[in-house]
Short mmCIF file of C-alpha atoms in Angstrom, two decimals:
data_model
loop_
_atom_site.label_atom_id
_atom_site.label_comp_id
_atom_site.label_asym_id
_atom_site.label_seq_id
_atom_site.Cartn_x
_atom_site.Cartn_y
_atom_site.Cartn_z
CA UNK A 9 -18.74 10.89 -50.00
CA UNK A 10 -16.94 13.66 -52.04
CA UNK A 11 -17.76 17.68 -51.04
CA UNK A 12 -19.14 18.22 -54.28
CA UNK A 13 -22.69 17.93 -54.38
CA UNK A 14 -22.86 19.57 -57.61
CA UNK A 15 -21.98 20.40 -61.07
CA UNK A 16 -19.68 22.28 -63.96
CA UNK A 17 -17.39 21.76 -66.27
CA UNK A 18 -13.82 22.97 -67.71
CA UNK A 19 -14.69 25.09 -70.20
CA UNK A 20 -17.88 27.29 -68.78
CA UNK A 21 -17.90 30.92 -69.02
CA UNK A 22 -15.19 33.37 -67.63
CA UNK A 23 -18.21 35.37 -65.43
CA UNK A 24 -18.87 31.58 -64.21
CA UNK A 25 -15.11 30.50 -63.64
CA UNK A 26 -13.66 33.62 -61.94
CA UNK A 27 -16.61 33.53 -59.13
CA UNK A 28 -17.86 36.64 -58.17
CA UNK A 29 -19.12 35.49 -55.14
CA UNK A 30 -15.83 36.08 -53.47
CA UNK A 31 -15.64 39.70 -54.71
CA UNK A 32 -13.70 37.90 -58.34
CA UNK A 33 -16.50 36.71 -60.60
CA UNK A 34 -16.26 38.55 -64.25
CA UNK A 35 -18.86 41.60 -64.36
CA UNK A 36 -18.49 41.92 -60.33
CA UNK A 37 -16.49 44.12 -58.18
CA UNK A 38 -12.95 43.16 -57.31
CA UNK A 39 -13.34 41.82 -53.86
CA UNK A 40 -10.72 44.27 -52.44
CA UNK A 41 -12.61 47.15 -53.58
CA UNK A 42 -15.39 48.66 -50.72
CA UNK A 43 -18.31 50.70 -50.59
CA UNK A 44 -18.93 52.54 -47.47
CA UNK A 45 -21.61 49.99 -46.13
CA UNK A 46 -20.07 46.75 -47.37
CA UNK A 47 -18.93 45.94 -43.39
CA UNK A 48 -22.82 46.63 -43.07
CA UNK A 49 -23.63 44.58 -45.64
CA UNK A 50 -21.41 41.32 -44.51
CA UNK A 51 -23.02 42.72 -41.42
CA UNK A 52 -26.79 42.35 -42.32
CA UNK A 53 -26.22 39.29 -44.46
CA UNK A 54 -24.96 37.12 -41.21
CA UNK A 55 -28.29 36.13 -40.08
CA UNK A 56 -29.95 35.69 -43.51
CA UNK A 57 -27.38 32.84 -44.25
CA UNK A 58 -27.46 31.64 -40.92
CA UNK A 59 -31.13 31.43 -40.88
CA UNK A 60 -30.99 29.68 -43.86
CA UNK A 61 -29.25 27.11 -42.77
CA UNK A 62 -30.90 27.05 -38.83
CA UNK A 63 -34.47 27.31 -40.66
CA UNK A 64 -35.23 23.97 -42.40
CA UNK A 65 -37.90 23.71 -44.10
CA UNK A 66 -39.68 26.39 -41.82
CA UNK A 67 -40.03 29.11 -44.96
CA UNK A 68 -41.38 26.40 -47.26
CA UNK A 69 -44.73 24.65 -46.98
CA UNK A 70 -44.06 22.05 -49.62
CA UNK A 71 -41.47 20.65 -51.43
CA UNK A 72 -41.92 22.94 -54.39
CA UNK A 73 -41.64 26.52 -53.02
CA UNK A 74 -43.14 29.53 -55.71
CA UNK A 75 -41.15 32.96 -55.30
CA UNK A 76 -41.47 36.04 -57.69
CA UNK A 77 -38.99 38.22 -59.04
CA UNK A 78 -40.39 41.63 -59.75
CA UNK A 79 -38.48 43.22 -62.63
CA UNK A 80 -38.37 46.44 -64.22
CA UNK A 81 -38.76 43.85 -67.29
CA UNK A 82 -41.49 42.01 -65.86
CA UNK A 83 -42.43 39.11 -63.46
CA UNK A 84 -40.64 35.81 -63.56
CA UNK A 85 -41.77 33.15 -61.07
CA UNK A 86 -40.08 30.38 -60.13
CA UNK A 87 -40.95 27.07 -58.86
CA UNK A 88 -38.38 25.56 -56.23
CA UNK A 89 -36.99 21.78 -56.30
CA UNK A 90 -36.35 21.38 -52.66
CA UNK A 91 -36.18 17.62 -52.38
CA UNK A 92 -33.45 17.94 -54.82
CA UNK A 93 -31.30 21.23 -53.36
CA UNK A 94 -32.57 21.56 -49.99
CA UNK A 95 -29.62 23.79 -48.43
CA UNK A 96 -29.50 25.87 -51.29
CA UNK A 97 -33.81 26.29 -51.45
CA UNK A 98 -33.61 27.44 -47.74
CA UNK A 99 -30.67 29.82 -48.39
CA UNK A 100 -32.37 31.09 -51.12
CA UNK A 101 -36.11 31.44 -49.67
CA UNK A 102 -34.35 33.47 -46.83
CA UNK A 103 -32.59 35.66 -48.71
CA UNK A 104 -36.12 36.49 -50.48
CA UNK A 105 -37.70 36.75 -47.10
CA UNK A 106 -35.12 38.89 -45.86
CA UNK A 107 -35.52 41.72 -48.73
CA UNK A 108 -31.63 40.80 -50.02
CA UNK A 109 -32.44 40.47 -53.57
CA UNK A 110 -34.91 43.91 -53.48
CA UNK A 111 -33.06 46.93 -55.60
CA UNK A 112 -30.33 44.43 -57.48
CA UNK A 113 -29.26 44.30 -60.86
CA UNK A 114 -28.75 41.76 -63.58
CA UNK A 115 -25.42 42.49 -64.49
CA UNK A 116 -24.36 40.13 -66.77
CA UNK A 117 -26.35 38.74 -69.52
CA UNK A 118 -25.38 36.99 -72.69
CA UNK A 119 -27.96 35.96 -75.32
CA UNK A 120 -27.75 32.48 -75.61
CA UNK A 121 -26.41 31.41 -72.40
CA UNK A 122 -27.35 33.04 -68.96
CA UNK A 123 -28.15 35.52 -67.33
CA UNK A 124 -26.76 36.71 -63.31
CA UNK A 125 -27.96 38.70 -60.83
CA UNK A 126 -28.65 38.59 -56.82
CA UNK A 127 -25.18 40.19 -55.74
CA UNK A 128 -24.84 44.31 -57.55
CA UNK A 129 -27.07 46.83 -56.87
CA UNK A 130 -27.33 49.60 -59.60
CA UNK A 131 -24.27 51.60 -58.57
CA UNK A 132 -22.27 48.69 -59.37
CA UNK A 133 -21.53 48.24 -55.58
CA UNK A 134 -21.17 44.59 -54.61
CA UNK A 135 -23.79 42.92 -51.82
CA UNK A 136 -22.75 39.95 -50.05
CA UNK A 137 -23.72 37.01 -48.58
CA UNK A 138 -21.64 36.21 -45.69
CA UNK A 139 -21.70 32.21 -45.82
CA UNK A 140 -20.50 29.87 -47.85
CA UNK A 141 -23.37 26.52 -49.12
CA UNK A 142 -22.11 23.01 -49.69
CA UNK A 143 -22.20 22.80 -53.58
CA UNK A 144 -25.42 20.77 -54.23
CA UNK A 145 -25.38 20.09 -58.05
CA UNK A 146 -24.65 16.92 -57.65
CA UNK A 147 -28.99 16.73 -57.71
CA UNK A 148 -29.37 15.14 -60.71
CA UNK A 149 -30.78 18.55 -62.69
CA UNK A 150 -29.46 19.85 -65.36
CA UNK A 151 -28.45 23.23 -66.07
CA UNK A 152 -31.70 23.32 -69.15
CA UNK A 153 -32.81 26.41 -70.24
CA UNK A 154 -34.78 28.17 -68.07
CA UNK A 155 -33.89 26.35 -64.57
CA UNK A 156 -32.24 28.24 -62.23
CA UNK A 157 -29.01 27.21 -60.62
CA UNK A 158 -26.41 29.16 -58.06
CA UNK A 159 -22.97 30.95 -59.29
CA UNK A 160 -20.05 30.50 -57.32
CA UNK A 161 -16.09 30.93 -57.36
CA UNK A 162 -14.33 28.46 -59.62
CA UNK A 163 -11.91 27.55 -57.71
CA UNK A 164 -14.06 26.85 -54.57
CA UNK A 165 -17.05 24.12 -54.52
CA UNK A 166 -18.53 24.84 -51.78
CA UNK A 167 -18.94 28.87 -52.07
CA UNK A 168 -22.31 29.37 -53.25
CA UNK A 169 -23.49 32.21 -51.57
CA UNK A 170 -26.50 34.89 -53.21
CA UNK A 171 -25.71 35.00 -56.72
CA UNK A 172 -28.10 33.17 -58.75
CA UNK A 173 -28.46 32.55 -62.84
CA UNK A 174 -30.90 32.16 -65.18
CA UNK A 175 -30.30 29.39 -68.22
CA UNK A 176 -31.25 31.03 -71.27
CA UNK A 177 -30.04 28.11 -73.15
CA UNK A 178 -29.73 24.41 -72.15
CA UNK A 179 -26.10 24.58 -70.88
CA UNK A 180 -24.99 20.79 -70.02
CA UNK A 181 -21.42 22.17 -69.85
CA UNK A 182 -22.20 24.01 -66.24
CA UNK A 183 -23.27 20.01 -64.90
CA UNK A 184 -21.63 18.16 -62.60
CA UNK A 185 -18.37 16.77 -64.10
CA UNK A 186 -16.29 15.79 -61.40
CA UNK A 187 -15.10 15.96 -58.06
CA UNK A 188 -12.49 18.95 -59.20
CA UNK A 189 -13.52 22.47 -58.68
CA UNK A 190 -12.97 22.42 -62.97
CA UNK A 191 -15.72 19.95 -62.97
CA UNK A 192 -17.78 19.95 -60.55
CA UNK A 193 -20.51 22.49 -61.46
CA UNK A 194 -23.55 24.69 -60.77
CA UNK A 195 -26.02 23.68 -58.50
CA UNK A 196 -29.68 23.73 -60.25
CA UNK A 197 -32.43 24.25 -57.40
CA UNK A 198 -35.53 25.18 -59.71
CA UNK A 199 -37.54 26.25 -63.30
CA UNK A 200 -39.51 28.77 -64.40
CA UNK A 201 -42.58 28.45 -64.84
CA UNK A 202 -43.80 31.98 -65.77
CA UNK A 203 -41.92 35.17 -67.34
CA UNK A 204 -39.55 32.91 -69.88
CA UNK A 205 -40.40 35.87 -72.10
CA UNK A 206 -39.19 37.94 -69.75
CA UNK A 207 -35.99 36.54 -69.31
CA UNK A 208 -35.42 36.67 -72.92
CA UNK A 209 -36.01 39.84 -72.96
CA UNK A 210 -33.20 40.48 -70.26
CA UNK A 211 -30.89 37.97 -71.94
CA UNK A 212 -31.21 40.71 -75.16
CA UNK A 213 -30.56 43.69 -73.87
CA UNK A 214 -27.54 46.02 -75.30
CA UNK A 215 -24.87 45.63 -73.32
CA UNK A 216 -21.91 47.55 -72.39
CA UNK A 217 -18.08 46.82 -70.65
CA UNK A 218 -17.47 49.08 -67.29
CA UNK A 219 -14.82 48.21 -65.13
CA UNK A 220 -15.07 44.44 -64.38
CA UNK A 221 -18.99 44.33 -65.25
CA UNK A 222 -18.10 43.02 -69.26
CA UNK A 223 -21.39 42.55 -70.63
CA UNK A 224 -23.57 45.01 -68.36
CA UNK A 225 -26.74 45.79 -69.56
CA UNK A 226 -26.93 49.05 -70.90
CA UNK A 227 -30.49 49.80 -69.80
CA UNK A 228 -30.44 49.12 -65.57
CA UNK A 229 -32.24 45.81 -65.30
CA UNK A 230 -33.81 45.68 -61.58
CA UNK A 231 -34.77 43.34 -59.58
CA UNK A 232 -37.66 45.55 -57.70
CA UNK A 233 -38.74 43.16 -55.12
CA UNK A 234 -38.63 39.12 -54.52
CA UNK A 235 -41.57 37.54 -53.12
CA UNK A 236 -42.43 33.31 -51.72
CA UNK A 237 -46.17 33.25 -52.97
CA UNK A 238 -46.40 29.81 -52.60
#
């Protein structure tokens, strides 16, 4: 079986194609750019990701755990799908439980496409997960409006770590198309069940270009906290 258990297409938006998970995703810092605590973050990220690999289903009481992202624009409630994306859901929950997403921002927003978050601080420094997951996008779930999916490096299939995006529209071009990095797609692992009006509001924020961040909201959109509620 191919190691591509996920989805992708050749005409993707640049931020996904270039892949910030490894420091190259458009709208994110260059891989060679470090802040004073970048190494500390890498160390801090290790037990989070390792826990996600080791815990299995320990953090979820059923196949559809619920997480709330408390953002500066309002709450977004997510129902996750561990039946279809067990590794991805476990990793996401581990990072929620560790507080990894707290005080990170939505650093690229595109009306009619996606909103991207999960790895950049308000000062635009990168917060990185250490370990990469097997891409589970070949799971039958499609990048439809309201779904949440993992971002990854465009040229590395199994490079999901921490960053995620919420689809503002139906984006079948982000689904699994084949076994190459250009076609392998992006893993959907849940959906918004409350707060799509918040998602739409974030997507329609006025943006500016700052360094490698090409569609950064002019007004910071913060994830104040993320909590598992079921």
